[in-house]
Amino acid sequence: MTDLYNLTIHEAHELLTTKKLSSVELTQACLARVKKVEPGVRAMVTLTEETAIQQAREADKRIAEGKVTPLTGIPALIKDNMCTKGIRTTCSSKILETFIPPYNATVVEKLTAAGMVLIGKTNLDEFAMGSSTENSALFTTHNPWDLERVPGGSSGGSAAGVAAGEALYALGSDTGGSVRQPAGFCNVVGLKPTYGRVSRYGLVAFASSLDQIGPFTKDALDCALVMNAISGHDPNDSTSVPEPVPDYTHGLTGDLKGMKIGIPKEYFVKGMQVEVDSAIKAAIKKLKELGAQVDWEVSLPHTPHALAVYYIIAPSEASANLARYDGSKYGYSYKETDNMWEAMEKTRQYGFGAEVKRRIMLGTYALSAGYYDAYYLKAQKVRTLIRREFEAAFEKYDALVTPTSPTVPFKIGEKADDPLQMYLSDVCTLPINIAGVPGISIPAGFANGLPIGMQIIGKPFSEPTLFKISHAYQQVTDWHKKRPPV
Ligand code: GLN
């Protein structure tokens, strides 16, 4: 048998339900893997070993009683910006370093009910602001494919953890690419669902109109299984949509006959790495061989404005969302003064890192009287144009295919001092959040041993189409089966 930590969810489920494997054994295999790789990878902020063993025992009991779901007894990781009752939730920020939530995020509640085994909470760029985990105030996570390189971000810990076999799946959050970009960099599958598909209740808010929680898995089928468990309307999140949840594992036929796929030319940008360009084009040819009709001449002309729109809207919303961290309610609090204003100011001065402060200042500026119309309102108008452009494209195509990132994973430190260069690593993923549509990144090749991700974008609630295409591709390729050397 292969190493247990290399199993997919569906493979492990099969072994668990036929009693060839217990959840305790599987959990111990992942914990042993954590001990081995964590000194180099550093995916995890908090290891929840005791919780894991206890949940594994309960899962084994459930399995013995025949009360199983596809996720029962399967080890998982949760990004450390989702609330876990009684377990520290830091957002990789000094300001929340000691925060222990009194409640579970809805997704955590749902996964726990499904029988999750929680291995730990994963590292991120502080408050999910970044593309490399270098903005974490705690430490940087390393890419399991090359420890000198970044795993992507902001959900870099979740992506690296799944790639390195520390758990079988993970959750991340994606505001402008934070699930898809690290998935691409670590050679795993990562989905940003349709806005409103998955409850954000208990996800620490960054930019509320863009944030969405999504899974990291080893293949498309596993991703569908996790989406079955976490999707659906939640009365605690007024932006979650009361749209029925289909069984996402249906329709994975391996056949793409009749599927219309468009290739938007604006995503094959200047400055893109040649190996990425050729890998994605080769992958698209495969989709054609599988029966899809491919149109190479699609144009989404507003794409170049997405970066600017994002960096007005996301910081604006962040500046409002982060106003709550003032030292009086939770987290770090500056105590060496009797002056309330000084305490608030110093709490934020010491508690937030440089990137978070930069975004708060940008957002506050964009929303201020006198500048609001020129920046925020204008950005919202362009946002509408971008959304309409996608709507028009989806009248003709079932899906659009692009690279996930213009490059393979870069070196730690390479872009850390240049925020604009860092922002550019999400050019291909940002427009999808702006439009609120779903996007998935799947492994599609390598350049010099470093992973390349392919992004597939669909109309709202077309996750089944994204899974169908991804699954078909994975039937005829084995990029997703490659494991890192770590
Ligand atoms: N890299 C982008 C940013 O820094 C997106 C982050 C995210 O999706 N959370 O805002």
PDB file of N, CA and C in Angstrom, residues 285-321:
ATOM      1  N   LYS A 285      -5.170  21.709 -25.327  1.00  0.00           N
ATOM      2  CA  LYS A 285      -5.252  20.711 -26.421  1.00  0.00           C
ATOM      3  C   LYS A 285      -5.835  19.400 -25.905  1.00  0.00           C
ATOM      4  N   LYS A 286      -5.441  19.030 -24.697  1.00  0.00           N
ATOM      5  CA  LYS A 286      -5.979  17.808 -24.086  1.00  0.00           C
ATOM      6  C   LYS A 286      -7.495  17.906 -23.918  1.00  0.00           C
ATOM      7  N   LEU A 287      -7.954  19.078 -23.486  1.00  0.00           N
ATOM      8  CA  LEU A 287      -9.401  19.261 -23.298  1.00  0.00           C
ATOM      9  C   LEU A 287     -10.122  19.079 -24.632  1.00  0.00           C
ATOM     10  N   LYS A 288      -9.469  19.522 -25.696  1.00  0.00           N
ATOM     11  CA  LYS A 288     -10.026  19.373 -27.034  1.00  0.00           C
ATOM     12  C   LYS A 288     -10.110  17.883 -27.399  1.00  0.00           C
ATOM     13  N   GLU A 289      -9.027  17.159 -27.101  1.00  0.00           N
ATOM     14  CA  GLU A 289      -9.026  15.713 -27.374  1.00  0.00           C
ATOM     15  C   GLU A 289     -10.129  14.997 -26.618  1.00  0.00           C
ATOM     16  N   LEU A 290     -10.495  15.564 -25.469  1.00  0.00           N
ATOM     17  CA  LEU A 290     -11.551  14.941 -24.662  1.00  0.00           C
ATOM     18  C   LEU A 290     -12.949  15.269 -25.180  1.00  0.00           C
ATOM     19  N   GLY A 291     -13.007  16.062 -26.243  1.00  0.00           N
ATOM     20  CA  GLY A 291     -14.297  16.319 -26.882  1.00  0.00           C
ATOM     21  C   GLY A 291     -14.774  17.753 -26.785  1.00  0.00           C
ATOM     22  N   ALA A 292     -14.043  18.617 -26.068  1.00  0.00           N
ATOM     23  CA  ALA A 292     -14.494  20.002 -25.931  1.00  0.00           C
ATOM     24  C   ALA A 292     -14.259  20.774 -27.222  1.00  0.00           C
ATOM     25  N   GLN A 293     -15.140  21.763 -27.459  1.00  0.00           N
ATOM     26  CA  GLN A 293     -14.922  22.691 -28.575  1.00  0.00           C
ATOM     27  C   GLN A 293     -14.180  23.883 -27.990  1.00  0.00           C
ATOM     28  N   VAL A 294     -13.034  24.204 -28.558  1.00  0.00           N
ATOM     29  CA  VAL A 294     -12.226  25.280 -27.979  1.00  0.00           C
ATOM     30  C   VAL A 294     -12.186  26.492 -28.910  1.00  0.00           C
ATOM     31  N   ASP A 295     -12.500  27.661 -28.352  1.00  0.00           N
ATOM     32  CA  ASP A 295     -12.401  28.905 -29.108  1.00  0.00           C
ATOM     33  C   ASP A 295     -11.264  29.747 -28.528  1.00  0.00           C
ATOM     34  N   TRP A 296     -10.220  29.938 -29.334  1.00  0.00           N
ATOM     35  CA  TRP A 296      -9.025  30.665 -28.869  1.00  0.00           C
ATOM     36  C   TRP A 296      -9.167  32.171 -28.974  1.00  0.00           C
ATOM     37  N   GLU A 297     -10.270  32.645 -29.531  1.00  0.00           N
ATOM     38  CA  GLU A 297     -10.363  34.076 -29.864  1.00  0.00           C
ATOM     39  C   GLU A 297     -11.279  34.856 -28.939  1.00  0.00           C
ATOM     40  N   VAL A 298     -11.370  34.464 -27.678  1.00  0.00           N
ATOM     41  CA  VAL A 298     -12.261  35.175 -26.770  1.00  0.00           C
ATOM     42  C   VAL A 298     -11.552  36.404 -26.221  1.00  0.00           C
ATOM     43  N   SER A 299     -12.311  37.489 -26.061  1.00  0.00           N
ATOM     44  CA  SER A 299     -11.702  38.696 -25.499  1.00  0.00           C
ATOM     45  C   SER A 299     -12.542  39.231 -24.342  1.00  0.00           C
ATOM     46  N   LEU A 300     -11.884  39.524 -23.236  1.00  0.00           N
ATOM     47  CA  LEU A 300     -12.517  40.183 -22.089  1.00  0.00           C
ATOM     48  C   LEU A 300     -11.728  41.487 -21.880  1.00  0.00           C
ATOM     49  N   PRO A 301     -12.088  42.524 -22.647  1.00  0.00           N
ATOM     50  CA  PRO A 301     -11.213  43.704 -22.727  1.00  0.00           C
ATOM     51  C   PRO A 301     -11.006  44.470 -21.421  1.00  0.00           C
ATOM     52  N   HIS A 302     -11.899  44.325 -20.442  1.00  0.00           N
ATOM     53  CA  HIS A 302     -11.699  45.077 -19.191  1.00  0.00           C
ATOM     54  C   HIS A 302     -10.747  44.398 -18.214  1.00  0.00           C
ATOM     55  N   THR A 303     -10.263  43.193 -18.581  1.00  0.00           N
ATOM     56  CA  THR A 303      -9.377  42.444 -17.682  1.00  0.00           C
ATOM     57  C   THR A 303      -8.215  43.279 -17.122  1.00  0.00           C
ATOM     58  N   PRO A 304      -7.538  44.090 -17.949  1.00  0.00           N
ATOM     59  CA  PRO A 304      -6.394  44.831 -17.391  1.00  0.00           C
ATOM     60  C   PRO A 304      -6.760  45.783 -16.246  1.00  0.00           C
ATOM     61  N   HIS A 305      -8.045  46.132 -16.106  1.00  0.00           N
ATOM     62  CA  HIS A 305      -8.434  47.050 -15.024  1.00  0.00           C
ATOM     63  C   HIS A 305      -8.717  46.330 -13.705  1.00  0.00           C
ATOM     64  N   ALA A 306      -8.753  44.996 -13.762  1.00  0.00           N
ATOM     65  CA  ALA A 306      -9.172  44.247 -12.573  1.00  0.00           C
ATOM     66  C   ALA A 306      -8.243  44.491 -11.384  1.00  0.00           C
ATOM     67  N   LEU A 307      -6.959  44.582 -11.653  1.00  0.00           N
ATOM     68  CA  LEU A 307      -5.984  44.776 -10.575  1.00  0.00           C
ATOM     69  C   LEU A 307      -6.257  46.088  -9.836  1.00  0.00           C
ATOM     70  N   ALA A 308      -6.467  47.150 -10.601  1.00  0.00           N
ATOM     71  CA  ALA A 308      -6.725  48.459  -9.984  1.00  0.00           C
ATOM     72  C   ALA A 308      -8.047  48.440  -9.212  1.00  0.00           C
ATOM     73  N   VAL A 309      -9.069  47.839  -9.822  1.00  0.00           N
ATOM     74  CA  VAL A 309     -10.379  47.769  -9.158  1.00  0.00           C
ATOM     75  C   VAL A 309     -10.252  47.016  -7.833  1.00  0.00           C
ATOM     76  N   TYR A 310      -9.550  45.882  -7.894  1.00  0.00           N
ATOM     77  CA  TYR A 310      -9.382  45.070  -6.684  1.00  0.00           C
ATOM     78  C   TYR A 310      -8.672  45.849  -5.586  1.00  0.00           C
ATOM     79  N   TYR A 311      -7.608  46.558  -5.952  1.00  0.00           N
ATOM     80  CA  TYR A 311      -6.826  47.256  -4.925  1.00  0.00           C
ATOM     81  C   TYR A 311      -7.439  48.594  -4.495  1.00  0.00           C
ATOM     82  N   ILE A 312      -8.637  48.898  -4.982  1.00  0.00           N
ATOM     83  CA  ILE A 312      -9.465  49.941  -4.355  1.00  0.00           C
ATOM     84  C   ILE A 312     -10.511  49.266  -3.469  1.00  0.00           C
ATOM     85  N   ILE A 313     -11.230  48.291  -4.050  1.00  0.00           N
ATOM     86  CA  ILE A 313     -12.362  47.696  -3.323  1.00  0.00           C
ATOM     87  C   ILE A 313     -11.897  46.875  -2.117  1.00  0.00           C
ATOM     88  N   ALA A 314     -10.901  46.011  -2.304  1.00  0.00           N
ATOM     89  CA  ALA A 314     -10.484  45.143  -1.186  1.00  0.00           C
ATOM     90  C   ALA A 314      -9.944  45.962  -0.004  1.00  0.00           C
ATOM     91  N   PRO A 315      -9.028  46.906  -0.207  1.00  0.00           N
ATOM     92  CA  PRO A 315      -8.585  47.705   0.945  1.00  0.00           C
ATOM     93  C   PRO A 315      -9.710  48.550   1.553  1.00  0.00           C
ATOM     94  N   SER A 316     -10.640  49.047   0.722  1.00  0.00           N
ATOM     95  CA  SER A 316     -11.749  49.837   1.281  1.00  0.00           C
ATOM     96  C   SER A 316     -12.551  48.986   2.262  1.00  0.00           C
ATOM     97  N   GLU A 317     -12.926  47.798   1.826  1.00  0.00           N
ATOM     98  CA  GLU A 317     -13.701  46.925   2.715  1.00  0.00           C
ATOM     99  C   GLU A 317     -12.864  46.494   3.912  1.00  0.00           C
ATOM    100  N   ALA A 318     -11.579  46.250   3.674  1.00  0.00           N
ATOM    101  CA  ALA A 318     -10.703  45.834   4.780  1.00  0.00           C
ATOM    102  C   ALA A 318     -10.596  46.931   5.825  1.00  0.00           C
ATOM    103  N   SER A 319     -10.517  48.191   5.375  1.00  0.00           N
ATOM    104  CA  SER A 319     -10.345  49.279   6.344  1.00  0.00           C
ATOM    105  C   SER A 319     -11.543  49.340   7.278  1.00  0.00           C
ATOM    106  N   ALA A 320     -12.736  49.036   6.748  1.00  0.00           N
ATOM    107  CA  ALA A 320     -13.926  49.009   7.604  1.00  0.00           C
ATOM    108  C   ALA A 320     -13.932  47.749   8.477  1.00  0.00           C
ATOM    109  N   ASN A 321     -13.637  46.600   7.879  1.00  0.00           N
ATOM    110  CA  ASN A 321     -13.674  45.340   8.644  1.00  0.00           C
ATOM    111  C   ASN A 321     -12.649  45.309   9.779  1.00  0.00           C
TER     112      ASN A 321
END
